[in-house]
Amino acid sequence: MAERNQVPLKENGLQDGGRHVVALVLARGGSKGIKLKNIKPLAGLPLLGWVLRAAIDSDMFDSVWVSTDHDEIEKVAKTWGAKVHRRSPEVSKDSSSSVETIQEFLRNNTEVDMVCHIQATSPCLHPSHLQNALKIIMEDGYDSVFSVVRRHEFHWKEVKKGSGEMTKPINLVPALRPRRQDWDGELHENGSFYITLLGPHGGKVAYFEMEPEHSVDIDVDIDWPLAEQRVLRYGYFGRGVSLIFCRVSGCLTDGRVFLSVSGEDMVCVHSRDTTGLRMLQNDGVEVGFPIYVGDELLKDVQAVMEQRKLSWKNVAYMGNDTSDATCLNLAGLSGVPADASKEASNAASFACRQAAGMGALREFAEHILQQTEKAKTQMKQDRIDRINF
């Protein structure tokens, strides 16, 4: 199936037709290849956050769920706007299959008519992929759709050691080996998502072809740095930031406090940073300055977010110390000045070249605006009919 133009779900009447459509991400805590892989930061965000942001921003689902057996994964999932299904020990074993876990979820959520199983390890997933795949079911009458990628790979028969057999080509004639441009390649299941209409149906199955640059999977440690570079270039960065939190001491200022002759406390703010604040405000980004530390800091920030009905994917955060690490990990975009603590730097997705009070906030503001523009560009590209482009 070729990619199609995106069509919002509500305009196509899927929800109006009475079907309850959910997205489900399976995120077990006992990953063997990479410990707690599903919430390990990738390009500054928890791995799970990348697919949750794409699913939620697609506006295609009545609800988005994470099935997990781990407290920390549950916390991250809820922070990113998903509901949580606490799976039973019976389906949390190393030997448990995805099918068993999905079946348990459906037994506990009998109102579901269609489920989209999204792999947490597919961080380059975009909302348009889900929108266009669901359109195949909505408009073309298919019952199931799964994602594939086109690959140009030649396959040979495996020969067991000591068997005396010779290997043979499986999908080519060696004497007529084609050039890449003369061969359409083959479609491979890439595991990004599987969508199934529940209940009695005719079993019509279709595939949705994803672009190679968006087909990323993570299984072992060596996959991680490659996936990070791919995400930074081809990942979905959301619809932009609505609110930024910035620590005053250590970000907006260099942390020093001056005393006036009259005994009043004074701080020094760089003109570049005040310009950066104005740039953000002119782009409609609200600026907040949290005043607490530790657990109180997180509560203060989340209270403001709840008041404005925002989730972390729409929030940027700039901090410089260990106490900022939690907020830096959760924020959709996060930044630190050049002289930030090691803990803060490890938690952030963007490290400024400038130190605190010396233009670092302006630098992070420019980064935010660049990512916002990139997100807008991606949304326009998602609407391109790639068949006729």
Coordinates of C-alpha atoms in Angstrom, one line a residue:
M1 CA 0.0 0.0 0.0
A2 CA 1.4 3.4 -0.9
E3 CA 1.3 6.2 1.6
R4 CA -1.8 8.4 1.3
N5 CA -2.7 11.9 2.3
Q6 CA -3.6 12.3 5.9
V7 CA -7.3 12.6 6.8
P8 CA -8.3 13.5 10.4
L9 CA -10.3 10.7 12.0
K10 CA -13.3 12.7 13.1
E11 CA -13.8 14.0 9.6
N12 CA -14.0 10.5 8.3
G13 CA -16.6 9.4 10.8
L14 CA -14.8 6.5 12.4
Q15 CA -15.5 7.8 15.9
D16 CA -18.9 9.0 14.9
G17 CA -19.7 5.5 13.6
G18 CA -19.4 4.2 17.1
R19 CA -16.1 2.3 16.9
H20 CA -13.8 2.7 19.9
V21 CA -10.3 2.9 18.6
V22 CA -7.2 2.6 20.9
A23 CA -3.5 2.7 20.6
L24 CA -1.6 0.3 22.8
V25 CA 2.2 0.3 23.5
L26 CA 3.7 -2.7 25.3
A27 CA 6.5 -1.7 27.6
R28 CA 7.6 -4.4 30.0
G29 CA 10.2 -3.5 32.6
G30 CA 12.3 -6.6 32.2
S31 CA 14.1 -5.8 28.9
K32 CA 17.1 -8.1 28.6
G33 CA 19.1 -6.4 25.8
I34 CA 19.0 -2.9 27.3
K35 CA 17.9 -2.4 30.9
L36 CA 14.7 -0.4 31.2
K37 CA 15.1 0.4 27.5
N38 CA 11.5 1.7 27.2
I39 CA 12.2 4.8 29.4
K40 CA 15.9 5.2 28.7
P41 CA 16.5 8.8 27.3
L42 CA 16.9 8.8 23.5
A43 CA 17.9 12.2 22.0
G44 CA 16.7 13.8 25.3
L45 CA 13.3 12.0 25.6
P46 CA 12.3 8.7 27.1
L47 CA 12.2 6.1 24.3
L48 CA 8.5 5.6 25.1
G49 CA 7.8 9.3 24.8
W50 CA 8.6 9.4 21.0
V51 CA 5.8 7.0 20.1
L52 CA 3.3 8.3 22.6
R53 CA 3.7 11.8 21.2
A54 CA 3.1 10.6 17.7
A55 CA 0.1 8.5 18.7
I56 CA -1.5 11.4 20.7
D57 CA -0.8 14.0 18.1
S58 CA -2.3 11.9 15.4
D59 CA -5.8 12.6 16.9
M60 CA -6.9 9.2 15.7
F61 CA -7.5 7.4 19.0
D62 CA -10.2 7.5 21.6
S63 CA -7.4 6.7 24.1
V64 CA -3.7 5.8 24.1
W65 CA -2.5 3.1 26.5
V66 CA 0.7 1.6 27.8
S67 CA 0.7 -1.9 29.1
T68 CA 3.5 -2.4 31.7
D69 CA 4.5 -4.2 34.9
H70 CA 6.9 -1.5 36.1
D71 CA 6.3 1.6 38.3
E72 CA 8.7 3.9 36.6
I73 CA 7.4 3.1 33.2
E74 CA 3.9 3.7 34.4
K75 CA 5.0 7.1 35.7
V76 CA 6.6 8.1 32.4
A77 CA 3.5 6.9 30.4
K78 CA 1.1 8.9 32.5
T79 CA 3.4 12.0 32.3
W80 CA 3.2 11.7 28.5
G81 CA -0.6 11.6 28.5
A82 CA -1.2 7.8 28.2
K83 CA -3.4 5.6 30.3
V84 CA -1.8 2.6 31.9
H85 CA -2.8 -1.1 32.0
R86 CA -1.0 -2.9 34.7
R87 CA -0.4 -6.3 33.2
S88 CA -0.5 -9.4 35.2
P89 CA 2.6 -11.5 36.2
E90 CA 1.3 -14.2 33.8
V91 CA 2.0 -12.0 30.7
S92 CA 5.1 -10.3 32.2
K93 CA 7.5 -13.2 31.8
D94 CA 10.4 -13.4 29.4
S95 CA 8.5 -16.0 27.5
S96 CA 5.2 -14.0 27.3
S97 CA 4.2 -13.0 23.8
S98 CA 2.8 -9.7 22.5
V99 CA -0.4 -11.5 21.5
E100 CA -1.0 -12.8 25.0
T101 CA -0.4 -9.3 26.5
I102 CA -2.8 -7.6 24.0
Q103 CA -5.4 -10.3 24.6
E104 CA -5.3 -9.6 28.4
F105 CA -5.7 -5.9 27.7
L106 CA -8.7 -6.5 25.5
R107 CA -10.3 -8.7 28.1
N108 CA -10.1 -5.8 30.5
N109 CA -11.3 -3.2 28.0
T110 CA -14.3 -4.9 26.3
E111 CA -15.4 -1.6 24.7
V112 CA -12.5 -1.6 22.3
D113 CA -13.4 -2.2 18.6
M114 CA -10.1 -1.5 17.0
V115 CA -6.6 -1.7 18.5
C116 CA -3.3 -0.3 17.1
H117 CA -0.3 -2.0 18.7
I118 CA 2.6 0.4 18.5
Q119 CA 6.2 -0.8 19.2
A120 CA 7.9 1.4 21.8
T121 CA 11.2 0.8 19.9
S122 CA 10.1 2.7 16.8
P123 CA 11.0 6.3 17.7
C124 CA 10.8 7.7 14.2
L125 CA 7.1 7.1 14.0
H126 CA 5.0 10.1 12.8
P127 CA 1.3 10.9 13.3
S128 CA 0.8 10.7 9.5
H129 CA 1.9 7.1 9.4
L130 CA -0.9 6.2 11.8
Q131 CA -3.4 8.5 10.1
N132 CA -2.8 7.1 6.7
A133 CA -2.7 3.4 7.9
L134 CA -6.1 3.8 9.6
K135 CA -7.5 5.3 6.4
I136 CA -6.8 2.0 4.7
I137 CA -9.3 0.4 7.1
M138 CA -11.8 3.3 7.1
E139 CA -12.0 3.8 3.3
D140 CA -10.8 0.6 1.7
G141 CA -12.6 -1.9 3.9
Y142 CA -9.5 -3.8 5.2
D143 CA -9.6 -5.5 8.6
S144 CA -5.9 -5.4 9.5
V145 CA -3.0 -3.2 8.5
F146 CA 0.7 -3.6 9.4
S147 CA 3.8 -1.5 8.7
V148 CA 6.5 -2.5 6.3
V149 CA 9.7 -1.1 4.8
R150 CA 11.2 -1.7 1.4
R151 CA 14.7 -3.2 1.4
H152 CA 17.1 -4.1 -1.3
E153 CA 18.8 -7.2 0.2
F154 CA 19.8 -10.4 -1.5
H155 CA 19.1 -13.6 0.5
W156 CA 21.0 -16.9 0.5
K157 CA 20.2 -20.2 2.0
E158 CA 21.8 -20.9 5.4
V159 CA 24.1 -23.9 5.4
K160 CA 24.7 -25.8 8.6
K161 CA 28.4 -26.5 9.5
G162 CA 29.4 -30.0 8.5
S163 CA 26.3 -30.7 6.4
G164 CA 28.3 -30.7 3.1
E165 CA 25.6 -28.6 1.4
M166 CA 26.3 -25.6 -0.8
T167 CA 24.5 -22.4 -0.3
K168 CA 21.9 -21.3 -2.9
P169 CA 20.4 -17.9 -3.8
I170 CA 16.9 -17.4 -2.6
N171 CA 15.7 -14.2 -4.2
L172 CA 18.1 -13.6 -7.1
V173 CA 19.9 -15.0 -10.1
P174 CA 23.6 -14.4 -9.5
A175 CA 24.4 -14.1 -13.2
L176 CA 21.7 -11.5 -13.6
R177 CA 22.3 -9.6 -10.4
P178 CA 20.3 -6.4 -10.8
R179 CA 21.4 -2.9 -10.0
R180 CA 19.5 -1.2 -7.1
Q181 CA 17.8 1.2 -9.5
D182 CA 16.6 -1.7 -11.6
W183 CA 15.0 -3.6 -8.7
D184 CA 12.0 -2.7 -6.6
G185 CA 13.3 -4.5 -3.6
E186 CA 11.2 -6.5 -1.2
L187 CA 8.8 -5.5 1.5
H188 CA 9.8 -6.4 5.1
E189 CA 7.6 -6.2 8.2
N190 CA 9.3 -3.5 10.3
G191 CA 7.3 -3.9 13.5
S192 CA 6.4 -0.2 14.0
F193 CA 2.6 -0.9 14.3
Y194 CA -0.2 -3.4 13.7
I195 CA -3.8 -2.3 13.5
T196 CA -6.6 -4.8 13.8
L197 CA -10.4 -4.4 13.6
L198 CA -11.9 -6.8 16.3
G199 CA -14.9 -9.0 15.9
P200 CA -16.2 -11.1 13.0
H201 CA -14.7 -9.9 9.6
G202 CA -13.4 -11.2 6.3
G203 CA -9.8 -11.2 7.3
K204 CA -8.7 -8.7 4.6
V205 CA -5.1 -7.8 5.4
A206 CA -3.1 -4.8 3.9
Y207 CA 0.3 -3.3 4.5
F208 CA 1.4 0.3 5.0
E209 CA 4.8 1.2 3.5
M210 CA 7.0 3.4 5.7
E211 CA 9.9 5.4 4.4
P212 CA 13.3 3.8 5.2
E213 CA 14.4 6.8 7.1
H214 CA 11.5 6.4 9.5
S215 CA 12.0 2.6 9.9
V216 CA 14.1 2.4 13.1
D217 CA 14.2 -0.5 15.6
I218 CA 16.2 -0.8 18.8
D219 CA 17.1 -4.3 20.2
V220 CA 20.7 -4.1 21.5
D221 CA 23.1 -1.5 22.7
I222 CA 24.8 -1.0 19.4
D223 CA 21.4 0.2 17.9
W224 CA 21.1 3.1 20.3
P225 CA 23.6 5.7 19.0
L226 CA 22.5 5.0 15.4
A227 CA 18.8 5.4 16.4
E228 CA 19.7 8.6 18.2
Q229 CA 21.2 10.2 15.1
R230 CA 18.2 9.0 13.0
V231 CA 15.7 10.5 15.4
L232 CA 17.5 13.8 15.6
R233 CA 17.2 14.0 11.8
Y234 CA 13.9 12.2 11.0
G235 CA 12.0 12.0 14.3
Y236 CA 8.7 13.7 15.1
F237 CA 9.2 16.7 17.3
G238 CA 5.6 17.5 18.0
R239 CA 3.5 20.6 17.3
G240 CA 5.8 23.0 19.1
V241 CA 6.3 24.3 22.6
S242 CA 3.6 26.4 24.4
L243 CA 5.5 26.9 27.7
I244 CA 9.1 27.1 28.8
F245 CA 10.3 26.9 32.4
C246 CA 13.7 28.4 33.1
R247 CA 15.6 28.5 36.4
V248 CA 16.6 32.1 37.2
S249 CA 19.8 31.3 39.2
G250 CA 22.2 29.3 37.0
C251 CA 20.4 29.8 33.7
L252 CA 19.1 33.3 33.3
T253 CA 21.8 34.5 35.6
D254 CA 25.3 33.2 36.5
G255 CA 24.2 32.5 40.0
R256 CA 26.0 35.5 41.6
V257 CA 24.2 37.9 43.8
F258 CA 25.4 41.5 44.2
L259 CA 24.7 43.7 47.2
S260 CA 23.9 47.4 46.6
V261 CA 25.1 50.2 48.9
S262 CA 21.7 50.1 50.6
G263 CA 21.9 46.3 51.2
E264 CA 19.6 45.2 48.4
D265 CA 20.2 42.0 46.5
M266 CA 20.9 42.4 42.7
V267 CA 21.6 40.1 39.8
C268 CA 23.0 40.6 36.4
V269 CA 21.0 39.5 33.3
H270 CA 22.7 39.5 29.8
S271 CA 20.9 41.5 27.1
R272 CA 21.1 38.5 24.8
D273 CA 19.1 36.4 27.2
T274 CA 16.4 39.1 27.5
T275 CA 16.2 39.2 23.7
G276 CA 15.8 35.4 23.7
L277 CA 12.9 35.7 26.1
R278 CA 11.2 38.3 23.8
M279 CA 11.7 36.0 20.8
L280 CA 9.9 33.2 22.6
Q281 CA 7.1 35.4 23.8
N282 CA 6.7 36.9 20.3
D283 CA 6.2 33.3 19.0
G284 CA 3.5 32.7 21.5
V285 CA 5.6 30.7 24.0
E286 CA 4.8 31.5 27.7
V287 CA 7.8 31.8 30.0
G288 CA 7.7 30.6 33.7
F289 CA 10.4 30.8 36.4
P290 CA 10.1 28.0 39.0
I291 CA 11.2 28.9 42.5
Y292 CA 11.4 25.6 44.3
V293 CA 13.9 22.7 44.3
G294 CA 13.7 18.9 44.6
D295 CA 10.2 17.4 44.8
E296 CA 8.6 20.8 45.3
L297 CA 10.1 22.0 42.0
L298 CA 8.3 19.2 40.1
K299 CA 5.0 19.9 41.9
D300 CA 5.4 23.6 41.2
V301 CA 6.0 23.0 37.5
Q302 CA 3.2 20.4 37.1
A303 CA 0.7 22.6 38.9
V304 CA 1.3 25.3 36.3
M305 CA 1.0 22.7 33.5
E306 CA -2.3 21.4 34.9
Q307 CA -3.7 24.9 35.2
R308 CA -3.0 25.5 31.5
K309 CA -4.0 21.9 30.5
L310 CA -0.6 21.1 29.0
S311 CA 1.4 17.8 28.9
W312 CA 5.2 17.5 29.0
K313 CA 5.4 17.1 25.2
N314 CA 4.3 20.8 24.9
V315 CA 6.8 22.1 27.5
A316 CA 10.4 23.1 27.4
Y317 CA 12.6 23.2 30.4
M318 CA 16.0 24.9 31.1
G319 CA 17.9 23.9 34.2
N320 CA 21.4 23.6 35.5
D321 CA 21.6 21.4 38.6
T322 CA 20.9 17.9 39.9
S323 CA 17.5 19.0 41.2
D324 CA 16.4 19.9 37.6
A325 CA 17.2 16.4 36.2
T326 CA 13.7 15.0 36.6
C327 CA 12.1 18.0 34.8
L328 CA 14.8 17.9 32.1
N329 CA 14.1 14.2 31.5
L330 CA 10.3 14.8 31.2
A331 CA 10.2 17.9 29.1
G332 CA 9.5 17.7 25.4
L333 CA 12.6 20.0 24.8
S334 CA 15.2 20.4 27.5
G335 CA 18.4 22.5 27.7
V336 CA 21.3 23.3 30.0
P337 CA 24.0 26.0 30.0
A338 CA 27.6 25.0 29.3
D339 CA 28.5 25.1 33.0
A340 CA 25.6 22.9 34.2
S341 CA 26.1 20.0 36.5
K342 CA 26.9 16.6 35.0
E343 CA 23.5 15.2 36.2
A344 CA 21.6 18.0 34.5
S345 CA 23.7 17.7 31.3
N346 CA 23.0 14.0 31.0
A347 CA 19.3 14.6 31.4
A348 CA 19.0 17.3 28.8
S349 CA 18.5 17.0 25.0
F350 CA 20.4 20.2 24.2
A351 CA 23.6 21.6 25.7
C352 CA 24.3 25.2 25.1
R353 CA 27.8 26.5 24.1
Q354 CA 27.3 29.6 26.3
A355 CA 27.5 29.5 30.1
A356 CA 24.7 30.7 32.4
G357 CA 24.1 34.4 32.4
M358 CA 26.2 34.8 29.2
G359 CA 23.6 34.1 26.5
A360 CA 22.7 30.5 27.1
L361 CA 19.0 31.2 27.4
R362 CA 19.1 33.0 24.0
E363 CA 20.8 30.0 22.5
F364 CA 18.2 27.6 23.9
A365 CA 15.4 29.9 22.7
E366 CA 16.8 29.8 19.2
H367 CA 16.9 26.0 19.4
I368 CA 13.3 25.9 20.5
L369 CA 12.2 28.1 17.7
Q370 CA 14.1 26.0 15.2
Q371 CA 12.5 22.8 16.4
T372 CA 9.1 24.5 16.3
E373 CA 9.7 25.5 12.7
K374 CA 10.9 22.0 11.9
A375 CA 7.7 20.6 13.4
K376 CA 5.6 22.9 11.2
T377 CA 7.6 21.8 8.1
Q378 CA 7.1 18.2 9.0
M379 CA 3.3 18.7 9.2
K380 CA 3.3 20.2 5.8
Q381 CA 5.4 17.4 4.3
D382 CA 3.0 14.8 5.9
R383 CA 0.3 16.2 3.7
I384 CA 2.2 15.6 0.5
D385 CA 0.8 12.9 -1.8
R386 CA 4.1 11.0 -2.3
I387 CA 2.6 9.0 -5.2
N388 CA 2.1 12.1 -7.3
F389 CA 4.9 14.2 -5.9

